[in-house]
Short mmCIF file of N, CA and C in Angstrom, two decimals:
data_model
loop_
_atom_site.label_atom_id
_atom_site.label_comp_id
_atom_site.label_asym_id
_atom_site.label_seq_id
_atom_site.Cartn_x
_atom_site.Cartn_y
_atom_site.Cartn_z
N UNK R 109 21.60 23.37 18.36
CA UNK R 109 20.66 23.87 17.38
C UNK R 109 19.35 23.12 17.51
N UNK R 110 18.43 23.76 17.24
CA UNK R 110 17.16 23.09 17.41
C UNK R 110 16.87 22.09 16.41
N UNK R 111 15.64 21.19 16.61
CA UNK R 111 15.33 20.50 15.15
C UNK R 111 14.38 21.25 14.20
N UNK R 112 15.04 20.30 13.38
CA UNK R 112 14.18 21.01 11.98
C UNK R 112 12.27 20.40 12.34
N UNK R 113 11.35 21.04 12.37
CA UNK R 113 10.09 20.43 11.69
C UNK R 113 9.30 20.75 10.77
N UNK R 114 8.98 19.58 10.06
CA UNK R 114 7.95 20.08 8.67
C UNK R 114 6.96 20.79 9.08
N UNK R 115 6.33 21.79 7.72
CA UNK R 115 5.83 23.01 7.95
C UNK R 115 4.41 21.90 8.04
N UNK R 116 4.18 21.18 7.14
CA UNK R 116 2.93 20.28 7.35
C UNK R 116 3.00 19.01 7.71
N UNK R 117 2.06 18.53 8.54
CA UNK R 117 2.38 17.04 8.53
C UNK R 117 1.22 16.31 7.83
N UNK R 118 1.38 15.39 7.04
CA UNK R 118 0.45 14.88 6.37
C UNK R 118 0.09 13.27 7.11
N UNK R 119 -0.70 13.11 7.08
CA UNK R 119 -0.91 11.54 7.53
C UNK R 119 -1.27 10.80 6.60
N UNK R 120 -0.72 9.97 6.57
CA UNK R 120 -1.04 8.59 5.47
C UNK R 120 -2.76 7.66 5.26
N UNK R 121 -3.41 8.27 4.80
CA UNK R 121 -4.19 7.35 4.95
C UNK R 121 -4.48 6.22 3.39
N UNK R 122 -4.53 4.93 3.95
CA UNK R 122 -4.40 3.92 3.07
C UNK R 122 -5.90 3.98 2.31
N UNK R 123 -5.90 3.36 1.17
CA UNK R 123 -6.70 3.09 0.52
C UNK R 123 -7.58 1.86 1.03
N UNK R 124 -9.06 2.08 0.90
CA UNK R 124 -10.13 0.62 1.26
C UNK R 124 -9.45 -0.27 0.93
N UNK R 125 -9.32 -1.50 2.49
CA UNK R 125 -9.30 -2.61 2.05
C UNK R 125 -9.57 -3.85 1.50
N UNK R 126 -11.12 -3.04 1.91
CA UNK R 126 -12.13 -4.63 1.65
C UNK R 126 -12.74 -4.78 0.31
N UNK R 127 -12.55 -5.52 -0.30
CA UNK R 127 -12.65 -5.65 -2.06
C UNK R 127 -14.03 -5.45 -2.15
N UNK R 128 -14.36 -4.51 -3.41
CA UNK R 128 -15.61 -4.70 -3.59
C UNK R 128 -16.29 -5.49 -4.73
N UNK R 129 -17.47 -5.44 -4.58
CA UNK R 129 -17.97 -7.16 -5.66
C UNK R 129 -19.50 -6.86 -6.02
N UNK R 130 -19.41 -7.69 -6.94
CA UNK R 130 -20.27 -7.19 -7.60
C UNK R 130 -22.01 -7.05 -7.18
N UNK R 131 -22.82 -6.94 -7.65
CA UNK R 131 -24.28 -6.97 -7.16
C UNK R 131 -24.81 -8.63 -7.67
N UNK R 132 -25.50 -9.00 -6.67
CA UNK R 132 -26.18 -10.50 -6.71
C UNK R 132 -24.96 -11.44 -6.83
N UNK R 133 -24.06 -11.21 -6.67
CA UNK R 133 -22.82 -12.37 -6.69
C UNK R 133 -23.08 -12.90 -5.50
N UNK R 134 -23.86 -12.76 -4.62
CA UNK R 134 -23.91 -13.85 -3.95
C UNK R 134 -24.79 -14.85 -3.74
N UNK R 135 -25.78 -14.48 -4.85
CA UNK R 135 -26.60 -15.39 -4.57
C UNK R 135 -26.86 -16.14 -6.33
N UNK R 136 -25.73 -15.94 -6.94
CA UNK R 136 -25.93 -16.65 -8.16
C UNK R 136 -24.01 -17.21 -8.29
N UNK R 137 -23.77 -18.69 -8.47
CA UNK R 137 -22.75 -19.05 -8.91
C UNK R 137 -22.25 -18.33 -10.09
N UNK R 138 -23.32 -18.17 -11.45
CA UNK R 138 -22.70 -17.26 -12.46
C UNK R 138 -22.08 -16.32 -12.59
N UNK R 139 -22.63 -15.37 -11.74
CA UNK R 139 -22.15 -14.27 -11.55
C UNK R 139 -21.00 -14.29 -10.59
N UNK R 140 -19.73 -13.71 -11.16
CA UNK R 140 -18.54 -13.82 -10.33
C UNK R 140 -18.56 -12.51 -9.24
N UNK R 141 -17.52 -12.46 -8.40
CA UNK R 141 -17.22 -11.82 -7.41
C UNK R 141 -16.49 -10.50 -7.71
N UNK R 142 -16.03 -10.67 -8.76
CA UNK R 142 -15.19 -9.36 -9.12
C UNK R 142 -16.43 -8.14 -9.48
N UNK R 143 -15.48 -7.03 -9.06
CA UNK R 143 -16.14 -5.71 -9.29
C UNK R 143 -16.76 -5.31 -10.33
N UNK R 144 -17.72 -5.27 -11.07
CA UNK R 144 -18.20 -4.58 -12.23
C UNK R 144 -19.35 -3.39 -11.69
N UNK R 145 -18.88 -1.90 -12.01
CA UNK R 145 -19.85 -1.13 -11.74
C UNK R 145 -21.50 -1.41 -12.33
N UNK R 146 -22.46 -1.13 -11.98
CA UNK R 146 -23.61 -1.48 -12.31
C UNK R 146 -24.20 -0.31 -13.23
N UNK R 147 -24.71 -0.74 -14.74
CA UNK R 147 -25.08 -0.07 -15.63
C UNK R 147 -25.92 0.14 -15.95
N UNK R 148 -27.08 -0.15 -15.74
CA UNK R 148 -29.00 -0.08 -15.63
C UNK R 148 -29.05 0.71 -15.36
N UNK R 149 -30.36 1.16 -15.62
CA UNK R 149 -31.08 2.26 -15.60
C UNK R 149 -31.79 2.14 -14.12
N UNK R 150 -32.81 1.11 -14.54
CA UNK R 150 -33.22 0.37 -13.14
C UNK R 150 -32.57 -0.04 -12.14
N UNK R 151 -31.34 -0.18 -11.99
CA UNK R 151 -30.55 -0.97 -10.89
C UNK R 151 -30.75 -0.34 -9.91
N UNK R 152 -30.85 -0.97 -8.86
CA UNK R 152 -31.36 -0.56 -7.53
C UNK R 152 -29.86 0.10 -6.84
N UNK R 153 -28.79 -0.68 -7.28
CA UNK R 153 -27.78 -0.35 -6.62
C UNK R 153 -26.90 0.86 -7.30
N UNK R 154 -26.95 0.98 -8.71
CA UNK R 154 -27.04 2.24 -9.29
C UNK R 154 -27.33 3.79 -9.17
N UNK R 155 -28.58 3.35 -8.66
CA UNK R 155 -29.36 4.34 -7.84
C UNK R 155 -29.53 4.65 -6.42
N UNK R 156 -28.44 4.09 -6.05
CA UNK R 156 -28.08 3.60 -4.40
C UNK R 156 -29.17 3.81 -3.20
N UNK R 157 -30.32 2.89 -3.81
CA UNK R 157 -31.63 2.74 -3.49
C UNK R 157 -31.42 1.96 -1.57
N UNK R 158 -31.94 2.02 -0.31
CA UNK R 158 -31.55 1.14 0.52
C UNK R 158 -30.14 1.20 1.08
N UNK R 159 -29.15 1.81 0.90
CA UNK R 159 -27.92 1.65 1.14
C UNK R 159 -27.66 0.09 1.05
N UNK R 160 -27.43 0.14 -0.20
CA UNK R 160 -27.29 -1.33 -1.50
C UNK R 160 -25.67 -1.49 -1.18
N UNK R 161 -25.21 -2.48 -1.91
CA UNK R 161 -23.89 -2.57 -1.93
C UNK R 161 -23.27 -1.40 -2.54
N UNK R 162 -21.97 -1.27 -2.19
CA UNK R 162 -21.04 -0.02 -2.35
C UNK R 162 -20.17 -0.01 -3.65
N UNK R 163 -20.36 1.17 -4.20
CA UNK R 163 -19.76 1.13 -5.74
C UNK R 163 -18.86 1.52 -5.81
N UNK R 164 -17.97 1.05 -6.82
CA UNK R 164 -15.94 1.17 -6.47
C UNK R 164 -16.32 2.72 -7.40
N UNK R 165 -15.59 3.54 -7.36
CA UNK R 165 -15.34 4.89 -7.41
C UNK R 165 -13.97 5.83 -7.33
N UNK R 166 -13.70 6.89 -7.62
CA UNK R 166 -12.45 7.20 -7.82
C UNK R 166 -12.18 7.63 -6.17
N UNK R 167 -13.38 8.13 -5.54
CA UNK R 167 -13.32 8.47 -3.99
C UNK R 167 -12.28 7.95 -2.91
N UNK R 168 -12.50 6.40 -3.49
CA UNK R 168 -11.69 5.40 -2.70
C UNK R 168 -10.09 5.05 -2.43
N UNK R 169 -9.55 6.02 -3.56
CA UNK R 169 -8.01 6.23 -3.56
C UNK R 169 -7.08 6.31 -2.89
N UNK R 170 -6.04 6.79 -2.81
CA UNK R 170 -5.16 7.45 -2.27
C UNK R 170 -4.79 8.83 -2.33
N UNK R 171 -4.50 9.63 -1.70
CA UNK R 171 -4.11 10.61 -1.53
C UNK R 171 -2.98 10.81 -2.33
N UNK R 172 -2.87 12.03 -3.13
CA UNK R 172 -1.90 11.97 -3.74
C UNK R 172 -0.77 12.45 -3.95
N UNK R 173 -1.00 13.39 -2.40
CA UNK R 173 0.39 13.39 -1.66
C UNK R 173 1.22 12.39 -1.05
N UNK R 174 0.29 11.67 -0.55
CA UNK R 174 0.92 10.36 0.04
C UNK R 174 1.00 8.85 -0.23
N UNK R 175 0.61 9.33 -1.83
CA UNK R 175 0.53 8.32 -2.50
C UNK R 175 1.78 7.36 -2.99
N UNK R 176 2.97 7.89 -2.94
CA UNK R 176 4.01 6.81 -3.11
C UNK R 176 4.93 6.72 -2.67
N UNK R 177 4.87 6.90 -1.27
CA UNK R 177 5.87 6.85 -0.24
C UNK R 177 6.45 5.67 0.32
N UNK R 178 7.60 5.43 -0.69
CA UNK R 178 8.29 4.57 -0.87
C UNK R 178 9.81 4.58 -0.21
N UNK R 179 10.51 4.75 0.68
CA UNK R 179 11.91 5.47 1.27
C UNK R 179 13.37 5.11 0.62
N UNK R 180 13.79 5.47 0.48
CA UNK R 180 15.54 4.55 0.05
C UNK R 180 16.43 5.52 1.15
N UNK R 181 17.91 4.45 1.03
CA UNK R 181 18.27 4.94 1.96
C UNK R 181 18.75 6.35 2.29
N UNK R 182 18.74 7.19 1.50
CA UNK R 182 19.08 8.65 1.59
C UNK R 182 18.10 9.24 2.13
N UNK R 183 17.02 9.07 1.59
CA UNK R 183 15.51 9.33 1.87
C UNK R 183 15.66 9.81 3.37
N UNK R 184 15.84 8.46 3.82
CA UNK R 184 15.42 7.93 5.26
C UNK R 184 16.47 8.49 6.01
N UNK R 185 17.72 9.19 5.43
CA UNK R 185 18.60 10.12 6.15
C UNK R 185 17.97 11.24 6.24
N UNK R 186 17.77 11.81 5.61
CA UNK R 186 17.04 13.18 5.06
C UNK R 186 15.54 13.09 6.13
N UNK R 187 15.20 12.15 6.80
CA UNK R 187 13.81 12.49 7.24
C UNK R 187 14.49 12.79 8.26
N UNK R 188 15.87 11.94 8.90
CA UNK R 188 15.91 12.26 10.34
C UNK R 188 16.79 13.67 10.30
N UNK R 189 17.32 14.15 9.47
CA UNK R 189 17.75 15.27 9.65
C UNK R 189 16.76 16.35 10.05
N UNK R 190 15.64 16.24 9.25
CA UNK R 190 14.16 16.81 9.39
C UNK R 190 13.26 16.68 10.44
N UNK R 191 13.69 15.46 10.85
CA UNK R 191 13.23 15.12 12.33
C UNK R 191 11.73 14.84 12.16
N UNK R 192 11.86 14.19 10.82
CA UNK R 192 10.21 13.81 10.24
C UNK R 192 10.07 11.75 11.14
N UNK R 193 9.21 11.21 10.88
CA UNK R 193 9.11 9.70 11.22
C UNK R 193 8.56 9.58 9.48
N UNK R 194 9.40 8.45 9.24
CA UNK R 194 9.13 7.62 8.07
C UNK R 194 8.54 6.58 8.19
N UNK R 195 7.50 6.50 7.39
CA UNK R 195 6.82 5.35 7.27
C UNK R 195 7.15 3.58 7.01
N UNK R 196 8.32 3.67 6.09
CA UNK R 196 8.62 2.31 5.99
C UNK R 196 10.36 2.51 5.93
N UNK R 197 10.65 3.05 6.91
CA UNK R 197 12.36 2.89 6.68
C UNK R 197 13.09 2.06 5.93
N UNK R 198 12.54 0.50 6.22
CA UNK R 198 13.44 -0.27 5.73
C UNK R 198 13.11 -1.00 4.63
N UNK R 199 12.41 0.15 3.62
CA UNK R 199 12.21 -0.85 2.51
C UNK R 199 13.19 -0.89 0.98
N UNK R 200 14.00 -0.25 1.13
CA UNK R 200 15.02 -0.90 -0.05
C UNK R 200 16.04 -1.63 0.70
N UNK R 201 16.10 -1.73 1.73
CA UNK R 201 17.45 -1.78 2.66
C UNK R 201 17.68 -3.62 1.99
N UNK R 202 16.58 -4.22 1.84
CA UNK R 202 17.15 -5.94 1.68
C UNK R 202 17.22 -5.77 0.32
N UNK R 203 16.77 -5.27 -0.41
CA UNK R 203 17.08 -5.26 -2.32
C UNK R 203 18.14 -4.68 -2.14
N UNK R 204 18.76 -3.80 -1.55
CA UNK R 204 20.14 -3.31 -1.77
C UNK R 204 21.64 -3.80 -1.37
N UNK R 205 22.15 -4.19 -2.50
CA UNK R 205 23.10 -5.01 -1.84
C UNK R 205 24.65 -4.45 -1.52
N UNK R 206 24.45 -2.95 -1.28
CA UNK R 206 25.84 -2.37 -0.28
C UNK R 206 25.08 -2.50 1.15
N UNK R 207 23.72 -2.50 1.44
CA UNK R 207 23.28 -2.53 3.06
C UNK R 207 23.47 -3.82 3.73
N UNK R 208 24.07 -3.88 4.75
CA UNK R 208 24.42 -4.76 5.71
C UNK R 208 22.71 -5.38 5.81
N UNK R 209 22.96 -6.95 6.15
CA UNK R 209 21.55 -7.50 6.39
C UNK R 209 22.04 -8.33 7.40
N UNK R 210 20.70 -8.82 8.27
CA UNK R 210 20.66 -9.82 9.11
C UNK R 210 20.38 -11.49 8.34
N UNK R 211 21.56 -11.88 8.00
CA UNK R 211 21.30 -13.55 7.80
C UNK R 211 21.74 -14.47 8.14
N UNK R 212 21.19 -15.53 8.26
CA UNK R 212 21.23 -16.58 8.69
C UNK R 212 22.18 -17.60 8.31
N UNK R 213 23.38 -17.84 9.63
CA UNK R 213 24.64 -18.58 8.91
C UNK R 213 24.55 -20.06 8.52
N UNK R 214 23.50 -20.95 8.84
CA UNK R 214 22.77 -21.80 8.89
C UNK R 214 22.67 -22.47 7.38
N UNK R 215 22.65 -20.99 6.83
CA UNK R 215 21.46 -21.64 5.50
C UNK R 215 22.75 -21.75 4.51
N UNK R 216 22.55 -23.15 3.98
CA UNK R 216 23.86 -23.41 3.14
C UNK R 216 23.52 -22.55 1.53
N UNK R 217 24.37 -22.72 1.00
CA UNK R 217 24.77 -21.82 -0.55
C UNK R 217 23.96 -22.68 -1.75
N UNK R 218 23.40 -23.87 -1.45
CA UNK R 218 22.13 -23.71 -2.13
C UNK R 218 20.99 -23.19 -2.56
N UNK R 219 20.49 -23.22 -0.68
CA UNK R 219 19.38 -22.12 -1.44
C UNK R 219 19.73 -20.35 -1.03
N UNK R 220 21.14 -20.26 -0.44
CA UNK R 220 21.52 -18.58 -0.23
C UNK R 220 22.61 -18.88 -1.66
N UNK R 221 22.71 -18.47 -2.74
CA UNK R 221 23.91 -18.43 -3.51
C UNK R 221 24.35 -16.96 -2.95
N UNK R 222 24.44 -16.01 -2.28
CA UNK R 222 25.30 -14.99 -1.84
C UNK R 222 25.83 -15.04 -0.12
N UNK R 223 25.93 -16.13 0.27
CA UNK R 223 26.47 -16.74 1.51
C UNK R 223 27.92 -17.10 0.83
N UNK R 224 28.92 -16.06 2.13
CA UNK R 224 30.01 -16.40 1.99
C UNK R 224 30.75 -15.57 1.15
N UNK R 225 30.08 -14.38 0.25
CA UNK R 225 30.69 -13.85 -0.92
C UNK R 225 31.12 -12.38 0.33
N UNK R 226 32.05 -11.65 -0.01
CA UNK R 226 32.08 -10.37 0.30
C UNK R 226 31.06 -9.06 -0.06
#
């Protein structure tokens, strides 16, 4: 039988990484680094006079299809049946404690208290 493929494929794209900050924070200690949109009338950067610093905005989001693509392990059955690629396969797999993990026999039951248990 052939594979299954999704009718769409969506691509993930992440949200900006690079924090944005405020106007003249860098050239005044007072003024902190965190984001505050700019509220003047006059503000140069308000008025995005010069291509000024960049104003945080709802633009900058996520997609909100692909906004919480998070997998568990059924999930991540279900993609390959679909013959989709998942983005983070293995992310409940260590919070879950029926999934087999890779650990380290090394580490005594101090700091592993579930070393040694069934």
């Amino acid at each position: 039988m052939a594979a299954l493929w999704p009718l769409v494929k969506s691509k993930v794209l992440k949200h900006r990484a690079k924090k944005f900050t405020q106007h003249q924070s860098d050239g005044y200690v007072k003024i902190k680094r965190n984001c505050l949109k700019p509220r003047g009338v006059e503000s140069s950067v308000q008025r995005r006079f010069n291509v000024r610093i960049l104003m945080s905005s709802i633009g900058y989001g996520n997609s909100k299809k692909t906004k919480h693509i998070c997998l568990v392990v059924t999930m991540t059955e279900r993609a390959t049946q679909l013959a989709t690629r998942a983005t983070n396969p293995n992310a409940n797999r260590a919070s879950n404690p029926n999934t087999t993990r890779a650990t380290n026999p090394n580490v005594t039951r101090a700091t592993n208290p579930n070393a040694g248990l069934p």
